[in-house]
Short mmCIF file of C-alpha atoms in Angstrom, two decimals:
data_model
loop_
_atom_site.label_atom_id
_atom_site.label_comp_id
_atom_site.label_asym_id
_atom_site.label_seq_id
_atom_site.Cartn_x
_atom_site.Cartn_y
_atom_site.Cartn_z
CA MET A 23 -79.83 -45.31 -52.27
CA ARG A 24 -83.05 -44.76 -50.33
CA ILE A 25 -82.13 -44.79 -46.64
CA LEU A 26 -84.25 -44.52 -43.47
CA VAL A 27 -82.49 -43.38 -40.30
CA ILE A 28 -84.23 -44.07 -36.99
CA GLY A 29 -83.63 -41.55 -34.20
CA SER A 30 -83.92 -37.89 -33.29
CA GLY A 31 -80.66 -36.66 -31.77
CA GLY A 32 -77.31 -35.22 -32.66
CA ARG A 33 -75.97 -38.67 -33.52
CA GLU A 34 -78.69 -39.16 -36.13
CA HIS A 35 -78.14 -35.67 -37.55
CA ALA A 36 -74.45 -36.61 -37.95
CA LEU A 37 -75.43 -39.86 -39.67
CA LEU A 38 -77.66 -37.95 -42.10
CA ALA A 39 -74.87 -35.47 -42.80
CA GLY A 40 -72.54 -38.36 -43.56
CA LEU A 41 -75.11 -39.97 -45.87
CA ARG A 42 -75.74 -36.89 -48.03
CA GLY A 43 -76.04 -37.71 -51.70
CA ASN A 44 -78.64 -40.41 -51.05
CA GLU A 45 -82.42 -40.17 -50.73
CA LEU A 46 -82.78 -39.76 -46.99
CA HIS A 47 -85.68 -40.26 -44.60
CA VAL A 48 -85.59 -39.93 -40.81
CA ALA A 49 -88.00 -40.75 -38.00
CA PRO A 50 -88.91 -39.22 -35.64
CA GLY A 51 -86.18 -36.68 -36.45
CA ASN A 52 -85.94 -33.10 -35.21
CA ALA A 53 -86.28 -29.58 -36.56
CA GLY A 54 -82.73 -29.41 -37.90
CA MET A 55 -82.95 -32.49 -40.09
CA ALA A 56 -85.53 -31.31 -42.63
CA SER A 57 -82.86 -29.81 -44.90
CA LEU A 58 -81.21 -33.24 -45.27
CA ALA A 59 -84.10 -35.71 -45.11
CA GLU A 60 -87.84 -36.15 -45.23
CA VAL A 61 -89.00 -36.29 -41.60
CA HIS A 62 -91.58 -38.86 -40.49
CA SER A 63 -93.18 -39.79 -37.18
CA VAL A 64 -92.69 -43.24 -35.68
CA ASP A 65 -92.79 -45.03 -32.34
CA VAL A 66 -89.13 -46.02 -31.97
CA ALA A 67 -90.04 -48.69 -29.41
CA SER A 68 -92.27 -50.50 -31.93
CA PRO A 69 -90.49 -52.79 -34.40
CA GLU A 70 -93.76 -53.19 -36.30
CA ALA A 71 -94.12 -49.43 -36.75
CA ILE A 72 -90.54 -49.14 -37.99
CA VAL A 73 -91.06 -51.94 -40.53
CA ALA A 74 -94.28 -50.32 -41.74
CA LEU A 75 -92.55 -46.98 -42.24
CA ALA A 76 -89.60 -48.62 -44.02
CA ARG A 77 -92.05 -50.25 -46.43
CA ASP A 78 -93.98 -47.01 -46.92
CA VAL A 79 -90.86 -45.08 -47.99
CA GLY A 80 -89.37 -48.02 -49.92
CA ALA A 81 -86.20 -48.04 -47.80
CA GLU A 82 -83.30 -50.05 -49.22
CA LEU A 83 -81.35 -49.64 -45.97
CA VAL A 84 -82.48 -48.80 -42.43
CA VAL A 85 -79.92 -47.36 -40.02
CA ILE A 86 -80.95 -47.58 -36.38
CA GLY A 87 -79.42 -44.88 -34.21
CA PRO A 88 -80.65 -45.28 -30.61
CA GLU A 89 -80.59 -48.30 -28.33
CA ILE A 90 -84.31 -48.58 -27.54
CA PRO A 91 -85.42 -49.95 -30.96
CA LEU A 92 -82.43 -52.32 -31.05
CA VAL A 93 -83.22 -53.85 -27.67
CA ALA A 94 -86.89 -54.04 -28.73
CA GLY A 95 -85.96 -56.16 -31.77
CA ALA A 96 -86.33 -53.68 -34.65
CA ALA A 97 -83.36 -55.15 -36.54
CA ASP A 98 -84.88 -58.63 -36.31
CA ALA A 99 -88.23 -57.41 -37.63
CA LEU A 100 -86.64 -55.53 -40.54
CA ALA A 101 -84.50 -58.52 -41.51
CA GLU A 102 -87.57 -60.77 -41.43
CA ALA A 103 -89.27 -58.29 -43.76
CA GLY A 104 -86.37 -58.57 -46.21
CA ILE A 105 -85.04 -55.05 -45.57
CA ASP A 106 -81.31 -54.49 -45.09
CA VAL A 107 -80.66 -53.05 -41.64
CA PHE A 108 -77.63 -51.61 -39.89
CA GLY A 109 -77.88 -52.64 -36.26
CA PRO A 110 -77.62 -55.80 -34.16
CA THR A 111 -80.41 -58.25 -33.37
CA LYS A 112 -82.32 -58.09 -30.10
CA ALA A 113 -80.23 -60.93 -28.70
CA ALA A 114 -76.92 -59.33 -29.72
CA ALA A 115 -78.01 -55.90 -28.47
CA GLN A 116 -78.07 -57.33 -24.96
CA LEU A 117 -74.40 -56.39 -24.85
CA GLU A 118 -75.84 -52.97 -24.05
CA GLY A 119 -79.28 -53.93 -22.78
CA SER A 120 -77.94 -56.10 -19.96
CA LYS A 121 -74.65 -55.26 -18.29
CA ALA A 122 -74.78 -58.65 -16.57
CA PHE A 123 -74.96 -60.39 -19.98
CA ALA A 124 -72.03 -58.30 -21.21
CA LYS A 125 -69.99 -59.37 -18.16
CA GLU A 126 -70.79 -63.02 -18.89
CA VAL A 127 -69.66 -62.67 -22.51
CA MET A 128 -66.46 -60.90 -21.51
CA ALA A 129 -65.64 -63.58 -18.96
CA ALA A 130 -66.08 -66.29 -21.58
CA ALA A 131 -64.01 -64.32 -24.10
CA GLY A 132 -61.19 -63.57 -21.67
CA VAL A 133 -61.66 -59.81 -21.90
CA ARG A 134 -60.44 -57.57 -19.10
CA THR A 135 -63.14 -55.62 -17.27
CA ALA A 136 -64.12 -54.57 -13.77
CA SER A 137 -65.26 -57.18 -11.29
CA ALA A 138 -68.96 -56.81 -10.51
CA THR A 139 -71.76 -57.91 -8.22
CA ARG A 140 -75.40 -57.86 -9.32
CA VAL A 141 -77.83 -56.79 -6.58
CA THR A 142 -81.59 -57.09 -6.73
CA GLU A 143 -82.65 -56.54 -3.10
CA LEU A 144 -82.35 -53.42 -0.95
CA ALA A 145 -81.00 -55.52 1.92
CA GLU A 146 -77.96 -56.48 -0.19
CA ILE A 147 -76.77 -52.91 -0.82
CA ASP A 148 -74.70 -52.39 2.35
CA ALA A 149 -72.63 -55.53 1.80
CA ALA A 150 -71.91 -54.51 -1.79
CA LEU A 151 -70.87 -51.03 -0.67
CA ASP A 152 -68.51 -52.58 1.88
CA GLU A 153 -66.95 -54.71 -0.87
CA TYR A 154 -66.54 -52.07 -3.57
CA GLY A 155 -65.56 -48.86 -1.75
CA PRO A 156 -64.08 -46.33 -1.44
CA ASN A 157 -64.42 -45.54 -5.18
CA TYR A 158 -68.00 -46.60 -5.81
CA VAL A 159 -69.22 -47.47 -9.32
CA VAL A 160 -72.98 -48.13 -9.30
CA LYS A 161 -74.81 -48.94 -12.55
CA ASP A 162 -78.39 -49.54 -13.61
CA ASP A 163 -78.29 -52.99 -15.23
CA GLY A 164 -80.75 -51.91 -17.92
CA LEU A 165 -80.85 -49.09 -20.48
CA ALA A 166 -80.27 -45.66 -19.01
CA GLY A 167 -79.29 -43.47 -21.96
CA GLY A 168 -75.75 -43.03 -20.68
CA LYS A 169 -76.98 -41.53 -17.40
CA GLY A 170 -77.54 -44.64 -15.25
CA VAL A 171 -74.05 -44.68 -13.72
CA VAL A 172 -72.82 -43.03 -10.53
CA VAL A 173 -69.08 -42.90 -9.87
CA THR A 174 -68.39 -41.36 -6.47
CA GLN A 175 -66.47 -41.56 -3.22
CA ASP A 176 -69.62 -40.53 -1.35
CA ARG A 177 -71.09 -43.71 0.13
CA ALA A 178 -74.44 -42.04 0.75
CA ALA A 179 -74.72 -40.97 -2.90
CA ALA A 180 -73.81 -44.48 -4.07
CA GLU A 181 -76.40 -46.01 -1.76
CA ALA A 182 -79.08 -43.54 -2.87
CA HIS A 183 -78.52 -44.39 -6.55
CA ALA A 184 -78.60 -48.14 -5.86
CA ARG A 185 -81.84 -47.76 -3.93
CA ALA A 186 -83.42 -45.67 -6.69
CA VAL A 187 -82.53 -48.24 -9.35
CA ILE A 188 -83.87 -51.19 -7.35
CA GLU A 189 -87.02 -49.33 -6.31
CA ALA A 190 -87.63 -48.61 -10.00
CA GLY A 191 -87.65 -52.36 -10.60
CA ASN A 192 -84.19 -52.86 -12.09
CA PRO A 193 -81.16 -54.79 -10.85
CA VAL A 194 -78.07 -52.77 -9.97
CA LEU A 195 -74.41 -53.58 -10.62
CA PHE A 196 -71.65 -52.65 -8.22
CA GLU A 197 -68.28 -52.63 -9.98
CA SER A 198 -64.64 -52.20 -9.08
CA PHE A 199 -63.19 -48.86 -10.16
CA LEU A 200 -61.05 -48.95 -13.32
CA GLU A 201 -58.06 -46.63 -13.38
CA GLY A 202 -57.00 -44.58 -16.37
CA PRO A 203 -58.48 -42.27 -19.00
CA GLU A 204 -61.50 -43.50 -20.94
CA ILE A 205 -61.62 -44.17 -24.68
CA SER A 206 -64.62 -44.56 -26.96
CA LEU A 207 -63.88 -46.80 -29.92
CA PHE A 208 -66.62 -47.55 -32.45
CA CYS A 209 -66.07 -50.81 -34.33
CA LEU A 210 -67.94 -51.94 -37.41
CA VAL A 211 -68.67 -55.60 -36.73
CA ASP A 212 -69.94 -58.27 -39.11
CA GLY A 213 -69.70 -61.66 -37.43
CA ASP A 214 -66.02 -62.06 -36.60
CA THR A 215 -64.86 -59.21 -38.88
CA VAL A 216 -64.01 -56.02 -36.98
CA VAL A 217 -63.12 -52.62 -38.51
CA PRO A 218 -62.40 -49.79 -36.05
CA LEU A 219 -63.21 -46.12 -36.57
CA LEU A 220 -61.17 -43.31 -35.01
CA PRO A 221 -60.86 -43.34 -31.21
CA ALA A 222 -62.61 -40.54 -29.32
CA GLN A 223 -63.06 -39.29 -25.78
CA ASP A 224 -66.38 -38.18 -24.29
CA HIS A 225 -66.92 -35.77 -21.38
CA LYS A 226 -69.75 -37.17 -19.26
CA ARG A 227 -69.94 -34.78 -16.32
CA ALA A 228 -72.19 -31.75 -16.68
CA HIS A 229 -69.68 -29.08 -15.69
CA ASP A 230 -66.05 -28.06 -16.06
CA ASN A 231 -63.33 -30.04 -14.30
CA ASP A 232 -65.59 -33.12 -14.35
CA ALA A 233 -67.95 -31.66 -11.77
CA GLY A 234 -71.68 -32.28 -11.51
CA PRO A 235 -73.86 -35.25 -12.43
CA ASN A 236 -73.32 -37.71 -15.28
CA THR A 237 -75.02 -36.76 -18.53
CA GLY A 238 -75.45 -38.26 -21.96
CA GLY A 239 -72.24 -36.44 -22.94
CA MET A 240 -71.22 -32.76 -22.99
CA GLY A 241 -68.57 -32.88 -25.69
CA ALA A 242 -66.03 -35.09 -27.45
CA TYR A 243 -62.92 -35.02 -29.61
CA THR A 244 -61.01 -37.29 -31.98
CA PRO A 245 -58.40 -38.69 -32.48
CA LEU A 246 -56.57 -39.02 -29.14
CA PRO A 247 -53.04 -37.60 -29.13
CA TRP A 248 -52.23 -39.36 -25.85
CA LEU A 249 -53.23 -42.87 -26.92
CA PRO A 250 -50.27 -45.22 -27.60
CA ASP A 251 -49.49 -45.80 -31.28
CA ASN A 252 -50.85 -49.35 -31.03
CA GLY A 253 -53.80 -48.34 -28.86
CA VAL A 254 -56.57 -48.97 -31.37
CA GLU A 255 -55.00 -52.25 -32.46
CA ARG A 256 -54.85 -53.43 -28.84
CA ILE A 257 -58.49 -52.55 -28.15
CA VAL A 258 -59.53 -54.42 -31.28
CA ALA A 259 -57.34 -57.46 -30.57
CA GLU A 260 -57.93 -57.67 -26.82
CA ILE A 261 -61.60 -56.64 -26.65
CA ALA A 262 -63.61 -56.28 -29.86
CA GLU A 263 -62.43 -59.35 -31.75
CA PRO A 264 -62.68 -61.79 -28.78
CA VAL A 265 -66.20 -60.54 -28.03
CA ALA A 266 -67.20 -60.81 -31.70
CA ARG A 267 -65.91 -64.40 -31.81
CA GLU A 268 -67.72 -65.27 -28.59
CA MET A 269 -71.00 -63.91 -29.95
CA VAL A 270 -70.57 -66.03 -33.09
CA ALA A 271 -69.85 -69.08 -30.92
CA ARG A 272 -73.09 -68.44 -29.00
CA GLY A 273 -75.09 -68.40 -32.23
CA ILE A 274 -75.90 -64.69 -31.96
CA PRO A 275 -73.41 -63.05 -34.34
CA TYR A 276 -73.09 -59.31 -33.97
CA GLN A 277 -73.72 -56.97 -36.93
CA GLY A 278 -73.58 -53.21 -36.51
CA ILE A 279 -71.53 -50.84 -34.42
CA LEU A 280 -69.99 -52.19 -31.26
CA TYR A 281 -69.14 -49.24 -29.05
CA VAL A 282 -66.24 -50.17 -26.79
CA GLY A 283 -65.93 -47.89 -23.79
CA ALA A 284 -62.54 -48.72 -22.27
CA ALA A 285 -60.32 -47.38 -19.52
CA TRP A 286 -56.60 -47.47 -20.24
CA GLY A 287 -54.91 -48.46 -17.01
CA PRO A 288 -51.45 -49.73 -16.05
CA GLU A 289 -52.07 -53.03 -17.85
CA GLY A 290 -53.69 -51.52 -20.92
CA PRO A 291 -57.37 -51.37 -21.93
CA ALA A 292 -60.23 -52.78 -19.85
CA VAL A 293 -63.94 -52.53 -20.68
CA VAL A 294 -66.06 -49.97 -18.85
CA GLU A 295 -69.15 -50.63 -20.97
CA PHE A 296 -70.43 -51.72 -24.36
CA ASN A 297 -73.07 -49.96 -26.40
CA ALA A 298 -74.85 -51.55 -29.34
CA ARG A 299 -74.88 -48.38 -31.45
CA PHE A 300 -72.98 -45.23 -32.27
CA GLY A 301 -72.28 -43.11 -29.19
CA ASP A 302 -73.47 -39.55 -28.78
CA PRO A 303 -71.70 -37.07 -28.94
CA GLU A 304 -68.58 -38.95 -30.13
CA THR A 305 -70.23 -39.85 -33.45
CA GLN A 306 -70.39 -36.20 -34.43
CA PRO A 307 -66.62 -35.49 -34.60
CA VAL A 308 -65.68 -39.02 -35.69
CA LEU A 309 -67.93 -39.08 -38.75
CA SER A 310 -66.94 -35.53 -39.68
CA LEU A 311 -63.44 -36.83 -40.47
CA LEU A 312 -64.52 -39.91 -42.47
CA LYS A 313 -63.55 -39.63 -46.16
CA THR A 314 -64.86 -43.07 -47.19
CA PRO A 315 -68.55 -42.74 -48.11
CA LEU A 316 -70.48 -43.64 -44.97
CA VAL A 317 -73.14 -45.47 -46.99
CA ARG A 318 -70.47 -47.86 -48.27
CA ALA A 319 -69.39 -48.84 -44.75
CA LEU A 320 -72.92 -49.20 -43.35
CA THR A 321 -74.11 -51.22 -46.35
CA ALA A 322 -71.13 -53.59 -46.09
CA VAL A 323 -72.14 -54.44 -42.52
CA ALA A 324 -75.85 -54.71 -43.32
CA THR A 325 -75.21 -57.07 -46.25
CA GLY A 326 -72.59 -59.22 -44.52
CA THR A 327 -69.73 -58.07 -46.76
CA LEU A 328 -67.60 -56.07 -44.31
CA ALA A 329 -64.59 -58.31 -44.98
CA GLU A 330 -64.62 -57.03 -48.58
CA LEU A 331 -64.67 -53.33 -47.65
CA ALA A 332 -61.58 -51.36 -48.63
CA PRO A 333 -59.65 -49.77 -45.74
CA LEU A 334 -61.40 -46.70 -44.37
CA GLU A 335 -59.93 -43.33 -45.34
CA TRP A 336 -59.82 -40.37 -42.94
CA GLU A 337 -59.09 -36.67 -43.15
CA ASP A 338 -55.89 -35.55 -41.47
CA GLY A 339 -56.26 -33.45 -38.34
CA TYR A 340 -58.71 -33.36 -35.47
CA ALA A 341 -62.40 -32.76 -34.81
CA ALA A 342 -64.30 -31.75 -31.70
CA THR A 343 -67.85 -31.08 -30.61
CA VAL A 344 -69.26 -28.97 -27.79
CA VAL A 345 -72.78 -29.70 -26.56
CA LEU A 346 -75.12 -26.80 -25.82
CA SER A 347 -77.50 -27.95 -23.08
CA ALA A 348 -80.75 -26.58 -21.75
CA GLU A 349 -81.09 -24.95 -18.35
CA ASP A 350 -81.27 -27.52 -15.51
CA TYR A 351 -80.00 -30.41 -17.67
CA PRO A 352 -79.79 -33.31 -16.83
CA ALA A 353 -82.16 -33.12 -13.83
CA ALA A 354 -85.17 -31.27 -15.29
CA PRO A 355 -84.19 -29.56 -18.55
CA ARG A 356 -86.18 -26.51 -19.51
CA THR A 357 -87.73 -26.69 -23.00
CA GLY A 358 -89.71 -24.47 -25.33
CA ASP A 359 -87.26 -21.56 -25.47
CA ALA A 360 -86.36 -19.87 -28.76
CA ILE A 361 -82.99 -20.62 -30.37
CA THR A 362 -81.29 -18.01 -32.53
CA GLY A 363 -77.83 -17.52 -34.01
CA GLU A 364 -75.53 -18.41 -36.88
CA GLY A 365 -74.95 -21.78 -38.52
CA LEU A 366 -78.22 -23.35 -37.42
CA ASP A 367 -78.85 -24.64 -40.96
CA ASP A 368 -75.26 -25.80 -41.59
CA PRO A 369 -74.67 -29.44 -40.52
CA THR A 370 -70.91 -29.00 -40.90
CA THR A 371 -71.04 -26.51 -38.02
CA ILE A 372 -74.19 -27.17 -35.98
CA LEU A 373 -75.95 -30.50 -35.48
CA HIS A 374 -79.36 -30.51 -33.86
CA ALA A 375 -80.15 -32.81 -30.94
CA GLY A 376 -83.16 -31.50 -28.99
CA THR A 377 -84.92 -28.97 -31.24
CA ALA A 378 -88.42 -28.49 -32.60
CA LEU A 379 -90.42 -25.96 -34.59
CA GLN A 380 -93.15 -24.17 -32.66
CA ASP A 381 -95.29 -21.76 -34.68
CA GLY A 382 -92.41 -21.48 -37.13
CA VAL A 383 -89.87 -20.70 -34.40
CA LEU A 384 -86.93 -22.99 -33.60
CA VAL A 385 -87.17 -23.96 -29.92
CA SER A 386 -85.47 -26.33 -27.49
CA SER A 387 -87.20 -29.68 -26.98
CA GLY A 388 -84.67 -31.69 -24.98
CA GLY A 389 -81.79 -31.54 -22.54
CA ARG A 390 -78.95 -31.63 -25.06
CA VAL A 391 -80.05 -29.09 -27.63
CA LEU A 392 -77.27 -28.54 -30.19
CA ASN A 393 -73.77 -29.82 -31.03
CA ALA A 394 -71.19 -27.32 -32.31
CA LEU A 395 -68.54 -28.89 -34.53
CA GLY A 396 -65.00 -27.80 -35.26
CA LYS A 397 -62.12 -29.27 -37.28
CA GLY A 398 -58.49 -28.25 -37.50
CA ALA A 399 -54.92 -29.30 -38.17
CA THR A 400 -54.38 -29.44 -34.39
CA LEU A 401 -56.69 -30.44 -31.58
CA GLU A 402 -56.57 -26.92 -30.17
CA GLN A 403 -57.65 -25.46 -33.52
CA ALA A 404 -60.55 -27.92 -33.76
CA VAL A 405 -61.74 -27.10 -30.25
CA ASP A 406 -61.42 -23.35 -30.83
CA LYS A 407 -63.61 -23.61 -33.94
CA ALA A 408 -66.26 -25.58 -32.03
CA TYR A 409 -66.34 -22.88 -29.36
CA GLU A 410 -66.53 -20.15 -31.99
CA ALA A 411 -69.63 -21.87 -33.36
CA VAL A 412 -71.39 -22.42 -30.03
CA GLU A 413 -70.74 -18.84 -28.94
CA LYS A 414 -72.84 -17.62 -31.87
CA ILE A 415 -75.95 -19.39 -30.54
CA THR A 416 -78.43 -17.81 -28.13
CA LEU A 417 -80.72 -19.91 -25.92
CA GLN A 418 -82.03 -18.64 -22.62
CA GLY A 419 -80.51 -20.40 -19.61
CA SER A 420 -78.34 -22.70 -21.74
CA PHE A 421 -74.83 -23.75 -20.79
CA TYR A 422 -71.87 -25.73 -22.10
CA ARG A 423 -68.57 -27.00 -20.76
CA ARG A 424 -65.63 -24.74 -21.49
CA ASP A 425 -62.91 -27.36 -21.01
CA ILE A 426 -63.58 -29.90 -23.76
CA ALA A 427 -60.27 -31.62 -24.63
CA ARG A 428 -58.38 -29.20 -22.39
CA LYS A 429 -56.47 -31.93 -20.54
CA ALA A 430 -55.42 -33.50 -23.84
CA ILE A 431 -54.33 -30.16 -25.29
CA GLU A 432 -52.27 -29.36 -22.19
CA GLY A 433 -50.68 -32.81 -22.09
CA ASP A 434 -52.29 -33.76 -18.78
CA ILE A 435 -53.51 -37.21 -19.94
CA ARG A 436 -50.98 -40.02 -19.74
CA VAL A 437 -51.29 -43.78 -19.97
CA GLY A 438 -49.07 -46.34 -18.36
CA SER A 439 -48.91 -49.15 -20.93
#
């Protein structure tokens, strides 16, 4: 099948790796993807440009990786052009594009989530801080690439983030703090049909022991040894399926990946956030364990036949990824430095996220530069292999967390229900 993948990060490199065996195209791509796909340029914020490129390459299926083209309406434009597309419509993608909309849908569907107050004026910030302390959760109501959330006990830091969001022209959400470890569960959704993938856990903070600012994600692992045996089933039954049914009832059925970010507290799972696409970096380890051909699953969603898809098959064992980030990420990542080492051309070991070719030299071009992958019979073995891979890479000033999955390996994560 001739497939066009839209995006340029580690998530898209993982999608391409999972789609090997097909004729692959990617836009805008990165330097590491050329061995798997023909790389094209495109404005990801322009649905018209994406449709034009899909026609130029004769794409039979378009897979949209990042959130920006989804919220811009790329899936709508492709469908109107008669091209099968994996990704929700502009209206359905508001589950990620507007946290206030997502809260409204969850309320109607009876889904547990944090209480929230939407603030649009600077003068309203103090009252919201009084209501939601001392654990402050402050979110940009729009798209923020996974970095628009501040969780802190520092009132001044919470106030500063709220002010920055409002002064940038966006509403801000103050939310109650949800207890418990977080879970990332990707669900294939086609109307009211929901098929979960393996559960994963992301590490958002920049540094070890969950220190430093929030990032797009510094590492992830799957599956979760601490999750109750019925954990995935509960998230599907209590969150994903009610939301899918509510979207159908509203006349905006969801088709694509629904990323459920949930905290597992004393009463079970509650929604932290939804994303309208595969998460990064959780996609990288999750798809590395998928035995069912990825093209089969994505096509079933795109063609409205998910209910007919055979049960997904998975490799036994665990997978993990460690993100190599550029100096000063996420504040002001340094770019343009040479990258050397082993495995840079092997997508089973290294997936590229922020790389480019400069005068024939592989250089950093973004904050999250590479993802090192590892798999093993145990979680510890998978993590060790990921670290073995990242340690073979040299990039001036780069850094990575050294405690990915450590709490899970040491049995320090427990859930109450």
